[in-house]
CSV table of C-alpha atoms in Angstrom, one decimal:
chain,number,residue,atom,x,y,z
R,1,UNK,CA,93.4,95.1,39.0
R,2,UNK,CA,92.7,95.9,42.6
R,3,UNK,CA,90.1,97.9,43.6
R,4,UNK,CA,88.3,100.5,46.4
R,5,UNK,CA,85.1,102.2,45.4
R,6,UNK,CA,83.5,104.7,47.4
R,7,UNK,CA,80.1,105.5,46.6
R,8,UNK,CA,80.4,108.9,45.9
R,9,UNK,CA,83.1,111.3,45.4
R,10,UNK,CA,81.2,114.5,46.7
R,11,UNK,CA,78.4,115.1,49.2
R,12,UNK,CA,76.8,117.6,50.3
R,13,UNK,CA,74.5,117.3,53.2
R,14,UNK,CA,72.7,119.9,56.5
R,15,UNK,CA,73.4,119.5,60.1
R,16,UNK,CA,71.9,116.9,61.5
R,17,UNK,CA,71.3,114.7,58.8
R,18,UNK,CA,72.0,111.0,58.8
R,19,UNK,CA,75.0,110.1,56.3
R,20,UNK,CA,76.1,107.0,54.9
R,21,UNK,CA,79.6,106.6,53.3
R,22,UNK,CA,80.0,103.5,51.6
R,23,UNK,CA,83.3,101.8,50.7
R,24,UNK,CA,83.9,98.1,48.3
R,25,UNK,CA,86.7,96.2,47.9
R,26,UNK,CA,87.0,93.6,45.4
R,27,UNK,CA,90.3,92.0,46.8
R,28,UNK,CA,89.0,89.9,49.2
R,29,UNK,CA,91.1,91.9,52.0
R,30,UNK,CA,90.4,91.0,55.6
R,31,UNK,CA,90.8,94.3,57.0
R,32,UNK,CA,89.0,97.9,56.3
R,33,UNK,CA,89.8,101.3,57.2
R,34,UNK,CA,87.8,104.7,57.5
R,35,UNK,CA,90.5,107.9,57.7
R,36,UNK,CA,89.5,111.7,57.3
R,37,UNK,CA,92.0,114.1,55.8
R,38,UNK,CA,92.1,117.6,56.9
R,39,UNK,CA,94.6,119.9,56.0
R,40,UNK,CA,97.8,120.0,58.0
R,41,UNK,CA,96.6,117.2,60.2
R,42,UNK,CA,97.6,114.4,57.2
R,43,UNK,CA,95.1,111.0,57.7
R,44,UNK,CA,93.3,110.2,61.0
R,45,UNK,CA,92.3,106.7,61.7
R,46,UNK,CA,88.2,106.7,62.3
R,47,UNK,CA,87.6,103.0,62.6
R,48,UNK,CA,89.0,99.8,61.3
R,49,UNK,CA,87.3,96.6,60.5
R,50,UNK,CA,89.7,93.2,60.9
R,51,UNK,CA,86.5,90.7,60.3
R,52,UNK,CA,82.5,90.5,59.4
R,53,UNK,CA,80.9,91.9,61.6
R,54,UNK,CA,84.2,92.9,63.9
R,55,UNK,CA,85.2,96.8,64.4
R,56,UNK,CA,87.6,98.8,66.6
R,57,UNK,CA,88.2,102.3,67.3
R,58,UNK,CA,90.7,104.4,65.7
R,59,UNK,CA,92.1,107.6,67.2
R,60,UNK,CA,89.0,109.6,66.2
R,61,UNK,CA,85.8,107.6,66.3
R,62,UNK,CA,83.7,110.3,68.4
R,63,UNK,CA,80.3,110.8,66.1
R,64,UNK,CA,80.8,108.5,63.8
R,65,UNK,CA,79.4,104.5,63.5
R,66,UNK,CA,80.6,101.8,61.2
R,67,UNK,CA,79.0,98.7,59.9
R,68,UNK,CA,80.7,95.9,58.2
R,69,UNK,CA,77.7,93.2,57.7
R,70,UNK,CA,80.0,91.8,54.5
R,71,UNK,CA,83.4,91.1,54.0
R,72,UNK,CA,84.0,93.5,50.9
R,73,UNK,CA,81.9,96.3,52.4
R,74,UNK,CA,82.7,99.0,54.8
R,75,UNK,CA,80.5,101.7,55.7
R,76,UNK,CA,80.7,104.6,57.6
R,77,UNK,CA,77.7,106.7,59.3
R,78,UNK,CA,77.6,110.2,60.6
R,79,UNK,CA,74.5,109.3,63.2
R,80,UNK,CA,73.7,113.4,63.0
R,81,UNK,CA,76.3,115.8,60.9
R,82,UNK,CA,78.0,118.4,62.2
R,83,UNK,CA,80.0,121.3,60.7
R,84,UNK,CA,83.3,120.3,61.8
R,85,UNK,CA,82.8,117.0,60.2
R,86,UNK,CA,83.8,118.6,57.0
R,87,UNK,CA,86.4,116.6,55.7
R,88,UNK,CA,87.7,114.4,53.1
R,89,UNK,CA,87.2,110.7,54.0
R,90,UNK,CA,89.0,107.9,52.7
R,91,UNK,CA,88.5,103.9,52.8
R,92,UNK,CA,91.2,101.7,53.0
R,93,UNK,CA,91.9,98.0,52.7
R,94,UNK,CA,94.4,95.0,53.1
R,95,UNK,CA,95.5,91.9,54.1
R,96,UNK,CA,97.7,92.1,56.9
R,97,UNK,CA,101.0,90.5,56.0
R,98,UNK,CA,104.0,92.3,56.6
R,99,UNK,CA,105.3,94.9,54.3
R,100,UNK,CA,101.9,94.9,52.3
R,101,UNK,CA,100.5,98.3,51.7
R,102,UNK,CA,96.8,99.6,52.1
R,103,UNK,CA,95.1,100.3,48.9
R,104,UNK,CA,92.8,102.9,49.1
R,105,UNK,CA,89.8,104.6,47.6
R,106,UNK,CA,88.8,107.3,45.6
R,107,UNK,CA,87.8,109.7,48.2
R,108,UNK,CA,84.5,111.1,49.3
R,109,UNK,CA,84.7,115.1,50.0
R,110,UNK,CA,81.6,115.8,52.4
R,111,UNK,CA,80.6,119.1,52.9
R,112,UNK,CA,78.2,119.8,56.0
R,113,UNK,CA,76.3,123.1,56.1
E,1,UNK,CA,103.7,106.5,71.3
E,2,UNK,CA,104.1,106.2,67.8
E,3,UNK,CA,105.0,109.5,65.9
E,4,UNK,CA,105.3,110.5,62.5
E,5,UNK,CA,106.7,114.0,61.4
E,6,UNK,CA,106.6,115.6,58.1
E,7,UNK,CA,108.5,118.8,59.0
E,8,UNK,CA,108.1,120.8,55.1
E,9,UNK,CA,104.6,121.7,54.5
E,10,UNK,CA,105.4,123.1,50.9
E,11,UNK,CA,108.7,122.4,48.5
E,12,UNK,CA,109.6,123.1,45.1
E,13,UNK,CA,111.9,121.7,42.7
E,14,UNK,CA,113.3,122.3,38.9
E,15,UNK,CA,112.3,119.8,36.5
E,16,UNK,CA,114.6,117.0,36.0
E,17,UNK,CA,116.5,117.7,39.7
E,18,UNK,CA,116.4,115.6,42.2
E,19,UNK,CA,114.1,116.5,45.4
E,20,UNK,CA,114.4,114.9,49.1
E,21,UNK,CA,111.3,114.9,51.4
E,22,UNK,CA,111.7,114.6,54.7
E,23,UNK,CA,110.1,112.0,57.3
E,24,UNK,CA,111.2,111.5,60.8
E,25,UNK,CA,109.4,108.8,63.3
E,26,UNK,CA,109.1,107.4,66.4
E,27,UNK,CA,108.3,104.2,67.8
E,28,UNK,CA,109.3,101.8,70.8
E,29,UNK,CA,108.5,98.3,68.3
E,30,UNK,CA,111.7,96.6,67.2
E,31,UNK,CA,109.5,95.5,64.2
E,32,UNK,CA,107.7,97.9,61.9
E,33,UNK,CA,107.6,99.0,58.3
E,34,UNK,CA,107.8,102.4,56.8
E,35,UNK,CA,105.6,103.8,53.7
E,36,UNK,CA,105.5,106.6,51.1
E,37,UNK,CA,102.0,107.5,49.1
E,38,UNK,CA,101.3,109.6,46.5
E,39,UNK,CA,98.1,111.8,46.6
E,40,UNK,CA,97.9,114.1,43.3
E,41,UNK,CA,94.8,116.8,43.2
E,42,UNK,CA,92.5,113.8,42.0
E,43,UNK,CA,92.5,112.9,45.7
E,44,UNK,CA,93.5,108.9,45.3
E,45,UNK,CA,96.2,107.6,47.6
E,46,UNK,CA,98.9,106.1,45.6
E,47,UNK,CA,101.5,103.6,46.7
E,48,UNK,CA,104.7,104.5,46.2
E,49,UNK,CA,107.7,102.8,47.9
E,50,UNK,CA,107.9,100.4,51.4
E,51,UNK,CA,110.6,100.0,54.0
E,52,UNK,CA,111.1,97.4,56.7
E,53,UNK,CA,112.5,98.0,59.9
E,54,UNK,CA,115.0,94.9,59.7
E,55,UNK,CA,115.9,95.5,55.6
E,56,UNK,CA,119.4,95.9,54.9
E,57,UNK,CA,119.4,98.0,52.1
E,58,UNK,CA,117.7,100.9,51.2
E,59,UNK,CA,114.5,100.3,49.3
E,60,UNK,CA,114.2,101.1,45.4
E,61,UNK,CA,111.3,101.6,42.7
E,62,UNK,CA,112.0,103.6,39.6
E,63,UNK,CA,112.8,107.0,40.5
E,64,UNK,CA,111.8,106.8,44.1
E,65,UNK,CA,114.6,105.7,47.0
E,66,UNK,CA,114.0,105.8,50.4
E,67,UNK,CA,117.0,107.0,52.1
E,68,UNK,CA,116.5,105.2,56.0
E,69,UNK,CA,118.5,106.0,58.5
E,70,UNK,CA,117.7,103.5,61.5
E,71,UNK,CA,119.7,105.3,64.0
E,72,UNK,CA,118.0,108.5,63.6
E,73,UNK,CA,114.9,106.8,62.8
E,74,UNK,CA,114.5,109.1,59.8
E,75,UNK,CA,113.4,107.6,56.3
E,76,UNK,CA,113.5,110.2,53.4
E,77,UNK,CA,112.0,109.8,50.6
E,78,UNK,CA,114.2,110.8,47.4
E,79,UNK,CA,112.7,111.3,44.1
E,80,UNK,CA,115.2,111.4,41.3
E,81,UNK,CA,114.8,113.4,37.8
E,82,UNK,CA,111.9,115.3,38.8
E,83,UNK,CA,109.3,115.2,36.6
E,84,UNK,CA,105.8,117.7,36.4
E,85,UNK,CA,103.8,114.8,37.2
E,86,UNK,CA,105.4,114.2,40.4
E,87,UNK,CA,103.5,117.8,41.4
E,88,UNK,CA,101.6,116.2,44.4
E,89,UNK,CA,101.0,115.6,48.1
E,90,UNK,CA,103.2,113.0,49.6
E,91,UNK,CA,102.6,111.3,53.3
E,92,UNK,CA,104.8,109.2,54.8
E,93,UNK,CA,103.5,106.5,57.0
E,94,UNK,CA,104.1,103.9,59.7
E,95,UNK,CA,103.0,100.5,60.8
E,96,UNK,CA,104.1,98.5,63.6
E,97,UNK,CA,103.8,94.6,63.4
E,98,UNK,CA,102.1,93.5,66.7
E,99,UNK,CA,100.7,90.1,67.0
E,100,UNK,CA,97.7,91.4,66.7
E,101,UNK,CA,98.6,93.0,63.1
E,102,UNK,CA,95.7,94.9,62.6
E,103,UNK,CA,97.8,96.8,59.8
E,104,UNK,CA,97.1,100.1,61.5
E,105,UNK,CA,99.0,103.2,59.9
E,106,UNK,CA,100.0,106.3,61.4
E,107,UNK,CA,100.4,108.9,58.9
E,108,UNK,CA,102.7,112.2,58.6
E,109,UNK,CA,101.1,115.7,58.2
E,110,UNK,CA,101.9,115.3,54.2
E,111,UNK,CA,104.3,117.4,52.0
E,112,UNK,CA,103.0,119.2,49.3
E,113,UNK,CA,105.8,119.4,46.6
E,114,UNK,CA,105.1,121.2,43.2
E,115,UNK,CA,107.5,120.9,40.4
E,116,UNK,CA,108.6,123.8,38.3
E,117,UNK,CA,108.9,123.6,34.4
């Protein structure tokens, strides 16, 4: 059975912290994703991942950083939270043939006070 | 630039009726594929139903059809014999296929549809 983990499902952290959200994939999938999901706005594209080591921006990228130092992790940072970086985030993966879908995780719900 | 519009926040349906949600698009690419998830309150992202841009007929699974309409680059998503489970967000999604394939979506603002007992 396929899988995306996230390494946590809720978080709660102060402005100006350093956060790391981590995302696994078990299926071997060349390409990652990191979306956020706010309400009314549907899924925004942070950054994807298409290699080791390899990254590009997606429509939203401004304070955030991503790391992928091996091929079934995916993580994204928050260099210094903000408020309006309250969001869910989701992680996303697949191998890029046509008409394949993304599988994605479980969520992680950050809350920034 | 590519476009995807979701134009009903909120829809209800009777159980066992059939419901259509809506999903319009936009995109200059010849070549591109079209996508339905699933996100119940639990917050996962479920796959539901896929669409190419060159497929001939209308794609099926189960109780889910995808009603595309090339022309008017629209590509509904019909669920048949509603059931309470179905009580969820849907998005609809696009992906263009570019040599570069990154496998990029572009998602719709999402439909909240809750079924009624």
């Amino acid at each position: 059975d396929v899988k995306v983990t996230q390494s946590s499902r809720y978080l709660v952290k102060r402005t100006g912290e350093k956060v790391f959200l981590e995302c696994v994939q078990d299926m071997d999938h060349e390409n990652m994703f990191w979306y956020r999901q706010d309400p009314g706005l549907g899924l925004r594209l942070i950054y994807f991942s298409y290699d080791v080591k390899m990254k590009e921006k997606g429509d939203i990228p401004e304070g955030y950083s991503v790391s992928r130092e091996k091929k079934e992790r995916f993580s994204l940072i928050l260099e210094s939270a903000s408020t309006n970086q309250t969001s869910m985030y989701l992680c996303a993966s697949l191998t890029p043939e046509q008409g394949s879908e993304q599988f994605f995780g479980p969520g992680t719900r950050l809350t920034v006070l | 630039a590519q476009k995807i519009t979701q134009t009903q926040p909120g829809m209800f349906v009777q159980e066992k009726e059939a419901v259509t949600l809506d999903c319009t698009y936009d995109t200059s690419d010849p070549s591109y594929g079209l996508f339905w998830y699933k996100q119940p309150s639990s917050g996962e992202m479920i796959f539901l139903i896929y669409q190419g841009s060159y497929d001939q007929q209308n794609a099926t699974e189960g109780r889910y059809s995808l009603n595309f309409q090339k022309a008017r680059k629209s590509a509904n998503l019909v669920i048949s014999a509603s059931q309470l489970g179905d009580s969820a967000m849907y998005f609809c999604a696009m992906r263009d296929f570019p040599s570069s394939n990154t496998g990029k979506l572009i998602f719709g603002q999402g439909t909240t549809l809750q079924v009624k007992p």
